Coordinates of C-alpha atoms and ligand atoms in Angstrom, one line a residue:
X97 CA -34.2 54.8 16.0
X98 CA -31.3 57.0 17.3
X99 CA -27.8 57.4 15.9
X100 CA -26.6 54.7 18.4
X101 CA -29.0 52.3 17.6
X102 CA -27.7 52.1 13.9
X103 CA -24.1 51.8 14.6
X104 CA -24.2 48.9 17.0
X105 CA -25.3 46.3 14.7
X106 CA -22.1 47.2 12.4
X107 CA -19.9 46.8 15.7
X108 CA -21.4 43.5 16.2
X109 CA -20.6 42.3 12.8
X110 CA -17.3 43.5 12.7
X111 CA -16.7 41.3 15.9
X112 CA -18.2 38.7 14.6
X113 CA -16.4 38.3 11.1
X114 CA -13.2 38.7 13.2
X115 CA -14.7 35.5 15.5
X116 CA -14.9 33.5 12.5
X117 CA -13.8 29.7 13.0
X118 CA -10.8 28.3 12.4
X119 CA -10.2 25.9 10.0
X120 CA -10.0 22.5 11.4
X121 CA -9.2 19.0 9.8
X122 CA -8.7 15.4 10.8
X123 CA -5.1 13.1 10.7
X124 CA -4.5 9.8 11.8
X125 CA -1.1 10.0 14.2
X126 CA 0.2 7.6 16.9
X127 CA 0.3 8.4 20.3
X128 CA 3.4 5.5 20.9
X129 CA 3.9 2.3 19.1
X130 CA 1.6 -0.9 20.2
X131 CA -1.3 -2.4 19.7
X132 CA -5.0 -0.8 17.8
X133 CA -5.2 1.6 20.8
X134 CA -1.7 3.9 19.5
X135 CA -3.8 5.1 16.3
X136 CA -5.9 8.6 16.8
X137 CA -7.8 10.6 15.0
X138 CA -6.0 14.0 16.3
X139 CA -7.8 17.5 15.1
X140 CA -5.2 20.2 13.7
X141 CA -6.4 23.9 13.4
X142 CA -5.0 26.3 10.7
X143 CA -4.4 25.4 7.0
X144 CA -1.0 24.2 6.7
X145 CA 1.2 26.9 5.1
X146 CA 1.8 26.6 1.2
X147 CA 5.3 27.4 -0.1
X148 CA 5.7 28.9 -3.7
X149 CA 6.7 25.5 -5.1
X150 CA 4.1 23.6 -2.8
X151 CA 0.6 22.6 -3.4
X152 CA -2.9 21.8 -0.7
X153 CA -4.3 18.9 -1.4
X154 CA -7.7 17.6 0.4
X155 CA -7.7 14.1 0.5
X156 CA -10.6 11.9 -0.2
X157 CA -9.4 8.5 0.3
X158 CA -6.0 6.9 2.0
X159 CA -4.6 3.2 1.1
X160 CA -3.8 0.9 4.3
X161 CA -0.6 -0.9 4.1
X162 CA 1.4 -4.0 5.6
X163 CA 3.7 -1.6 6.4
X164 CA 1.4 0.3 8.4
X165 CA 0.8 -2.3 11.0
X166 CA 4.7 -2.7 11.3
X167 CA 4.9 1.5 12.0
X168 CA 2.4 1.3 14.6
X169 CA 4.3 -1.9 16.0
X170 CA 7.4 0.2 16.4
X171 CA 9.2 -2.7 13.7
X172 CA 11.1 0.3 11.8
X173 CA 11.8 2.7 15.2
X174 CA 9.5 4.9 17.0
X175 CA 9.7 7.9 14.6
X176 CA 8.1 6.7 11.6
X177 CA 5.0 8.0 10.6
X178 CA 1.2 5.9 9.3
X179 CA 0.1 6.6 5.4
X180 CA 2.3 6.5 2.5
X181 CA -0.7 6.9 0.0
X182 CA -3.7 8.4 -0.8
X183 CA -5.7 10.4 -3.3
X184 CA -8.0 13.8 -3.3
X185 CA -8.1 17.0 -5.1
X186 CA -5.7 20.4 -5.6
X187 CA -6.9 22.9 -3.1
X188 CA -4.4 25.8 -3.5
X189 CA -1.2 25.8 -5.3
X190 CA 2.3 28.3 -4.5
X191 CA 3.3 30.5 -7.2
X192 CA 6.1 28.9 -8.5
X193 CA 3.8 25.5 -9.5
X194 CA 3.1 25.7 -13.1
X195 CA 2.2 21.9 -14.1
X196 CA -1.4 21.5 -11.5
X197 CA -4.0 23.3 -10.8
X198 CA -6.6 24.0 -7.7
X199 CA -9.1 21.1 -9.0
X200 CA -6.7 18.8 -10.3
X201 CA -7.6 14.8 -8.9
X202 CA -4.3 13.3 -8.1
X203 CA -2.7 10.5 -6.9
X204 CA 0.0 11.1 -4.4
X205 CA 3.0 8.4 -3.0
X206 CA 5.8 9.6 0.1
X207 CA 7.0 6.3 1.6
X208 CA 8.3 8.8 4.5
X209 CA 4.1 8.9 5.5
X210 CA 2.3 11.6 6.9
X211 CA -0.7 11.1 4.2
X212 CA -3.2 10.2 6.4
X213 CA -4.5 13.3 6.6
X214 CA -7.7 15.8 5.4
X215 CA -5.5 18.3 4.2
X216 CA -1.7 17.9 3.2
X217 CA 0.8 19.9 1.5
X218 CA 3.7 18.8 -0.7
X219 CA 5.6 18.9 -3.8
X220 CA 4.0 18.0 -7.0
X221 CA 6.9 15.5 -8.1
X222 CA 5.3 13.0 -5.8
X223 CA 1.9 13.7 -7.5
X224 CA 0.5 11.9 -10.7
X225 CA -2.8 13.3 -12.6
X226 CA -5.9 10.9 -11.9
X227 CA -6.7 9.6 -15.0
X228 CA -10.5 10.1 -16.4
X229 CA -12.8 7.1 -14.7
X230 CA -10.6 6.3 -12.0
X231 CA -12.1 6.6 -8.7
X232 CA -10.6 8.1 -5.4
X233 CA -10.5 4.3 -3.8
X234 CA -8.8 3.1 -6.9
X235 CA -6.5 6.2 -6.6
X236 CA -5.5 5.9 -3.1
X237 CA -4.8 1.5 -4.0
X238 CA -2.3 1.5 -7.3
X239 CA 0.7 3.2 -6.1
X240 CA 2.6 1.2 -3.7
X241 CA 0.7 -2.2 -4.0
X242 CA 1.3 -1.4 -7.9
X243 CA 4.5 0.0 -8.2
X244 CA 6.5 -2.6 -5.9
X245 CA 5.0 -5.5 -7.7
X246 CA 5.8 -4.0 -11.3
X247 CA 9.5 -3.3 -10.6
X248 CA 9.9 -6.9 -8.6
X249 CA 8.4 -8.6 -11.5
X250 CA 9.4 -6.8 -14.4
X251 CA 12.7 -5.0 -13.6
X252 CA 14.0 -7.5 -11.0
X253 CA 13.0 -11.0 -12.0
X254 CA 12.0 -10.2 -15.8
X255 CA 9.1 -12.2 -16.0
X256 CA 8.7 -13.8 -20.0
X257 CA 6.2 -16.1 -21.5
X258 CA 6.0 -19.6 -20.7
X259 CA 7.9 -19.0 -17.1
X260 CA 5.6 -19.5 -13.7
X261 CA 5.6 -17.7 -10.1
X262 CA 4.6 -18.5 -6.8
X263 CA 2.8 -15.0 -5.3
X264 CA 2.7 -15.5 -1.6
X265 CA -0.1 -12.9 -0.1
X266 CA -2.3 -13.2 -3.1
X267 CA -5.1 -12.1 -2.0
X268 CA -3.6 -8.9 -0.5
X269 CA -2.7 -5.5 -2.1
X270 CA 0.5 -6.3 -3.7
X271 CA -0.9 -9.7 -4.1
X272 CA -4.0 -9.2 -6.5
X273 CA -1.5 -6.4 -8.1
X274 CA 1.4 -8.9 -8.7
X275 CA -1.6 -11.4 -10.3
X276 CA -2.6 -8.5 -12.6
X277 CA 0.4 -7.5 -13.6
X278 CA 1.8 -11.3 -14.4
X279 CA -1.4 -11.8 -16.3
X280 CA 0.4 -9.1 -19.6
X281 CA 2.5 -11.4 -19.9
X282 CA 1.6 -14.7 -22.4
X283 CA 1.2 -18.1 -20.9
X284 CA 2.1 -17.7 -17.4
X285 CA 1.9 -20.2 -15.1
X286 CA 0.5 -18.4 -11.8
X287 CA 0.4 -20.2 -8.4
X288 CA -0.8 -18.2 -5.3
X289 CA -0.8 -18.5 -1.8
X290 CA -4.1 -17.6 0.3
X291 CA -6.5 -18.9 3.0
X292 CA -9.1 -21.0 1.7
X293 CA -12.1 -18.1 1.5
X294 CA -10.0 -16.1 -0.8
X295 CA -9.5 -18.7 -3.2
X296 CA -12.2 -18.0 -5.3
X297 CA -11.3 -14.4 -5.9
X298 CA -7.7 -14.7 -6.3
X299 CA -8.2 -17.4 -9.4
X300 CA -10.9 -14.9 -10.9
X301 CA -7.8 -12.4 -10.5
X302 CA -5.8 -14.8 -12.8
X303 CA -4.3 -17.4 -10.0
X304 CA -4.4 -20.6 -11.8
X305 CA -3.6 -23.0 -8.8
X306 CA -4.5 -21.2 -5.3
X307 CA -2.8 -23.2 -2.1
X308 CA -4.2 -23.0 1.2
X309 CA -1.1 -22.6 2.9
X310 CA -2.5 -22.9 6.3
X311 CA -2.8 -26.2 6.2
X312 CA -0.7 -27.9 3.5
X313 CA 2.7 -27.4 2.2
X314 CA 2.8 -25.1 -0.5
X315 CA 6.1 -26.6 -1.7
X316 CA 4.8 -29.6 -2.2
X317 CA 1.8 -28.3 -3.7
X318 CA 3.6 -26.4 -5.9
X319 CA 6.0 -29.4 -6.9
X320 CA 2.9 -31.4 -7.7
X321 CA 2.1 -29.4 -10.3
X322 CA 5.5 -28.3 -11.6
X323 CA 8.1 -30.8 -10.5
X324 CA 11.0 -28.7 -11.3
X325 CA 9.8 -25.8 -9.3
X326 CA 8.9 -22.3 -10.9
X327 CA 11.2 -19.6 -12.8
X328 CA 10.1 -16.4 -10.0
X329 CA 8.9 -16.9 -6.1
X330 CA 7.6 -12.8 -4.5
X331 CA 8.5 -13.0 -0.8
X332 CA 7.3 -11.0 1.5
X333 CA 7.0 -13.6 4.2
X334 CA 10.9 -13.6 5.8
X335 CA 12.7 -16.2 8.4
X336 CA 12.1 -19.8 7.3
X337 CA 9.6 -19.6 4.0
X338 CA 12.9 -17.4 2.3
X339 CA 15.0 -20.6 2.2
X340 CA 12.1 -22.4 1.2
X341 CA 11.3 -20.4 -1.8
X342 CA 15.0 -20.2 -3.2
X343 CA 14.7 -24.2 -2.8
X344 CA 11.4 -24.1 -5.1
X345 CA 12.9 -22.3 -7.6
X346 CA 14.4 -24.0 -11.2
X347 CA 17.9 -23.4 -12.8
X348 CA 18.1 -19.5 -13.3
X349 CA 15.6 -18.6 -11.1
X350 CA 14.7 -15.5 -9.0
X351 CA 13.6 -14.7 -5.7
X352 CA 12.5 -11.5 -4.4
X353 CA 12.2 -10.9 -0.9
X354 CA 10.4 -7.8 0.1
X355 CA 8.6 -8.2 3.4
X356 CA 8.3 -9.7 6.8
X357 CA 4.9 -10.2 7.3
X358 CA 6.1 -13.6 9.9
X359 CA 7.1 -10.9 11.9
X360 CA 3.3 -9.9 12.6
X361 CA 2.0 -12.3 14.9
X362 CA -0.4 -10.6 17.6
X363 CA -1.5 -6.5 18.0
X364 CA 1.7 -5.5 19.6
X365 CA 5.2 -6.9 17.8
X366 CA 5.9 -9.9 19.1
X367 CA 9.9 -10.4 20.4
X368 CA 9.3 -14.2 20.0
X369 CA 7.8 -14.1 16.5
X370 CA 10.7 -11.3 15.4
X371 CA 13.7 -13.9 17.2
X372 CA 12.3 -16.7 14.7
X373 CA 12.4 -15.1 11.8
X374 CA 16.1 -13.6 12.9
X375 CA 17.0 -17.2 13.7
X376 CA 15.6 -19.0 10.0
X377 CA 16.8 -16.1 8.3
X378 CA 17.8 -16.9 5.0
X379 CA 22.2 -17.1 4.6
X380 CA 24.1 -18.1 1.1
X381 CA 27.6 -17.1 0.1
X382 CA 29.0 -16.3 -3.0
X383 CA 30.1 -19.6 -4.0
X384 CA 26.8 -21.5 -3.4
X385 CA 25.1 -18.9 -5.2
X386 CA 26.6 -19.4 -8.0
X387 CA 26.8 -23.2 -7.2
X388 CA 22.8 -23.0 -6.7
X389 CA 22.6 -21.5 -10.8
X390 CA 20.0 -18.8 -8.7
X391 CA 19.3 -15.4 -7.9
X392 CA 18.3 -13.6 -4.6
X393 CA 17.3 -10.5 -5.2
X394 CA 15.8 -7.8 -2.2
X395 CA 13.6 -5.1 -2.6
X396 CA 12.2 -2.1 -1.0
X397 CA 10.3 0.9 -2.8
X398 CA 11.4 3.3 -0.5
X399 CA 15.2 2.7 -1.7
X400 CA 14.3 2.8 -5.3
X401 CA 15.1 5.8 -7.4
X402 CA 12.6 8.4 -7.1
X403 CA 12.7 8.9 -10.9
X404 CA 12.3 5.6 -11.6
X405 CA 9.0 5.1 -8.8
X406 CA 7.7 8.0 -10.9
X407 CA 8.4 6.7 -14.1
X408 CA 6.6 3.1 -13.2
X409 CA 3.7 4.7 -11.9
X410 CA 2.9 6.9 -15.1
X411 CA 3.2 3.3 -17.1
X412 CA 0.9 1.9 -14.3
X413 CA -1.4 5.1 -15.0
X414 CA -1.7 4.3 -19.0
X415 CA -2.3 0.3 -17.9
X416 CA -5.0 1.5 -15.9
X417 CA -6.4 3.6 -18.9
X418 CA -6.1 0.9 -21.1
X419 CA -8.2 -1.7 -18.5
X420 CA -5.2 -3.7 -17.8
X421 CA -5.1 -3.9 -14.1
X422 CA -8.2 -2.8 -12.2
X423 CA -7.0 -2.0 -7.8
X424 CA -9.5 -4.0 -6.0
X425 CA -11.1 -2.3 -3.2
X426 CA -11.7 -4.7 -0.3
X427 CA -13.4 -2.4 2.7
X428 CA -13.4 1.6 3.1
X429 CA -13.5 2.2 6.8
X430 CA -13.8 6.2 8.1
X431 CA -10.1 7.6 9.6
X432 CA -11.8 7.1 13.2
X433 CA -12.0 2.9 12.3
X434 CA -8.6 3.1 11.5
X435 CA -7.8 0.8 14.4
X436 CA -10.4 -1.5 13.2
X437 CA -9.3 -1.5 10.3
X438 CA -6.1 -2.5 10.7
X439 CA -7.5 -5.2 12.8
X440 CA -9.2 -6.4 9.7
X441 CA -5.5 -6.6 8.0
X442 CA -3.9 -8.1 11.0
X443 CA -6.7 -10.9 11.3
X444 CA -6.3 -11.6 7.6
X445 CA -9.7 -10.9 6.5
X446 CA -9.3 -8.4 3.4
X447 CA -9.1 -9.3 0.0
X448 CA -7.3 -6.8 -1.8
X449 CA -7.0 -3.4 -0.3
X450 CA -8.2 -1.6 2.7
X451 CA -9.3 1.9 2.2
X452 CA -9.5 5.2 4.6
X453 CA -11.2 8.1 4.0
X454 CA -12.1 11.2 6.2
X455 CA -15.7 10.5 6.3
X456 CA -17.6 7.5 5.1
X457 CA -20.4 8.7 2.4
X458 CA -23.9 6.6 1.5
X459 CA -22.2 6.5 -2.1
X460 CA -19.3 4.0 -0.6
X461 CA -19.9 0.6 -2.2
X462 CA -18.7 -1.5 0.7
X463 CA -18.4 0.1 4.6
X464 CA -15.8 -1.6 7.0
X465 CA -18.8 -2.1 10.1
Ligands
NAP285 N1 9.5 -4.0 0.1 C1 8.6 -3.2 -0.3 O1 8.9 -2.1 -0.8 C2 7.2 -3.5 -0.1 C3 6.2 -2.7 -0.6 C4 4.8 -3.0 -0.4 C5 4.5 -4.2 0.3 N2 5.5 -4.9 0.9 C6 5.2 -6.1 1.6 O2 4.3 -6.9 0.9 C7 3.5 -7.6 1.8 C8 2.0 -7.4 1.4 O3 1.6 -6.1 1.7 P1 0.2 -5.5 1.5 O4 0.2 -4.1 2.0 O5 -0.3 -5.8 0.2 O6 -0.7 -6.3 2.6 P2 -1.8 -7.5 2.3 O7 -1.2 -8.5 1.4 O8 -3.1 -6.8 2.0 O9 -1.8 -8.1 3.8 C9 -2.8 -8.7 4.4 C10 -2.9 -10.2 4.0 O10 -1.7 -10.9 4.1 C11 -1.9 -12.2 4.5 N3 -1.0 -12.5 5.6 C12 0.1 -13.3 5.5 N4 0.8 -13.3 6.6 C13 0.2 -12.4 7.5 C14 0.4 -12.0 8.8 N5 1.4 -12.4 9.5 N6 -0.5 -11.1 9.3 C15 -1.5 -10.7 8.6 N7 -1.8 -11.1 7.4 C16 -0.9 -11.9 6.8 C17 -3.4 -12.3 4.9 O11 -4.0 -13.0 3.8 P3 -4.3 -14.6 4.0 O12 -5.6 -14.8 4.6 O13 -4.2 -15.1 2.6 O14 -3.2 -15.1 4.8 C18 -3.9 -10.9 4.9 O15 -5.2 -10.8 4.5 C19 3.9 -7.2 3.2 O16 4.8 -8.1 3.7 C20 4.5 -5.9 3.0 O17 5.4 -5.5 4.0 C21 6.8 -4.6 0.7

């Protein structure tokens, strides 16, 4: 072997090391706002950088929201961005952090999106500590579901024993959270709206009269039961079922609009649909509100002091610990099925909460296909 023929194997590894492959990883984006089609998986190269007070997180599961399917609709502009939850482990972490650490499981909220991603960097504030026997699913479902239906029931309408409430979407996310979260409080009287399928479930989940609201009135069901009405109605319906709700309720009682969801009609947002919820929307002045012995009250998570988001979901940590409310996982689906799977939200076929995750594993309990 010659003097030549030993140094050109060391040349060749040199180049190779210096040929090694980038790092690549998987996010959800939209390509424009429509219908199923507008959500890609898009593959980014390079690990985001880390600032000193920053931390890498590599997500294992995302939660699917309403609000998703309203982003990709263009409802809120055409800047917004999918994914304002999910859960997955500490990667790296900037000098400056001091309370996590690379391994650390956490659960992370931004209502400004962007989590639908492998990899993601941000700040630890919006970042809570998975507690022991909580799985990644279950992770990436109790923050926003969780956290909106805590501080509508409990800061806004002040739910006591003995009072009732009408939960509209009760077999969704915030649905089977608001159930779950009623359900602490002695003797209360829940009545839910679902379609017929989800009935069963939602009155396992504590519902104690479920109303098909597709095909009867669920005033008058309500009424039948309770003819004075009930002390709470959770709204996240909008135009025409807002009036009905503050009609439904009793002297002193509260309703908390929070949604839309009459908006969402068909894949792409519907002008029509949008026009009749503009045109019932719900109008009282001062004088008949206080004429009407009622309160209105409106809600949206992303407007809610960040302290106070942080503080509700540390109390809905120890809940969790103690087995008092239990996310229900409805269908994980991989981040290429995302369209499908909002397809499965749109077409009102989950009960409780849709789940994404980078790759589907043979350990998933339920797959979307
Ligand atoms: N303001 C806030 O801060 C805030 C925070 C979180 C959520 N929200 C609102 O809360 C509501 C529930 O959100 P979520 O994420 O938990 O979703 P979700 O309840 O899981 O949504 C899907 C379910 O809603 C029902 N539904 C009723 N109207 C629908 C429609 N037009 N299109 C499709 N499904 C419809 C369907 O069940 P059925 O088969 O029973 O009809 C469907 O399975 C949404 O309106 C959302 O915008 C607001």
């Amino acid at each position: 072997m010659t003097g030549e023929e030993v140094k050109e194997p060391k040349e060749q590894q040199e180049v190779t090391e210096a040929k090694e492959p980038e790092i690549c990883y998987k996010a959800i984006v939209l390509s424009g706002v429509g219908g199923y089609d507008k959500v890609k998986v898009e593959v980014k190269k390079g690990v985001p950088a880390l600032k000193s007070d920053e931390i890498l997180v590599r997500v294992q599961a995302c939660g699917l929201n309403f609000s998703d399917l309203l982003v990709r609709q263009g409802a809120f502009g055409k800047h917004h961005s999918l994914g304002t939850e999910c859960a997955g482990v500490i990667e790296a972490i900037g000098d400056l952090v001091i309370d996590r650490k690379v391994g650390d499981k956490i659960i992370m909220m931004n209502i400004d999106g962007g989590l639908w991603t492998e990899l993601v960097v941000t700040t630890v504030n919006c970042t809570y500590l998975m507690p022991d026997g909580m799985s990644f699913q279950e992770a990436a479902a109790i923050s926003v579901n969780y956290a909106a239906a805590y501080m509508m029931i409990y800061d806004y309408a002040n739910l006591r024993p003995n009072q009732s409430i009408l939960i509209h979407m009760a077999a969704g996310g915030v649905g089977i959270a608001a159930t779950q979260l009623c359900k602490l409080v002695h003797d209360v009287t829940i009545f839910g709206t679902a379609s017929p399928s989800k009935h069963e479930t939602i009155k396992e989940n504590g519902v104690a009269y479920p109303i098909d609201y597709t095909t009867l009135d669920y005033a008058e069901e309500v009424r039948k039961i309770s003819p004075k009405g009930v002390d709470i109605v959770l709204d996240p319906l909008g135009g025409a079922d807002d009036s009905k709700g503050f009609g439904l309720l009793k002297s002193l009682g509260k309703l908390v609009l929070y949604g839309s969801a009459n908006q969402v009609t068909a894949p792409k947002r519907s002008s029509l649909a949008a026009a009749k919820v503009w045109w019932h929307k719900f109008n009282i002045d001062a004088l008949q509100l206080i004429n009407s012995n009622k309160a209105v009250c409106g809600f949206h998570l992303g407007r809610t002091d960040p302290d106070h988001v942080a503080e509700v979901i540390r109390k809905l940590i120890s809940l969790y610990k103690e087995g008092k409310i239990k996310p229900k996982v409805d269908s994980v689906w991989s981040f290429e099925q995302v369209g499908d799977a909002m397809k499965h939200m749109q077409e009102h076929k989950n009960i409780g909460k849709i789940i994404l995750v980078p790759e589907v594993k043979t350990t998933d309990a339920t797959t979307g296909n």
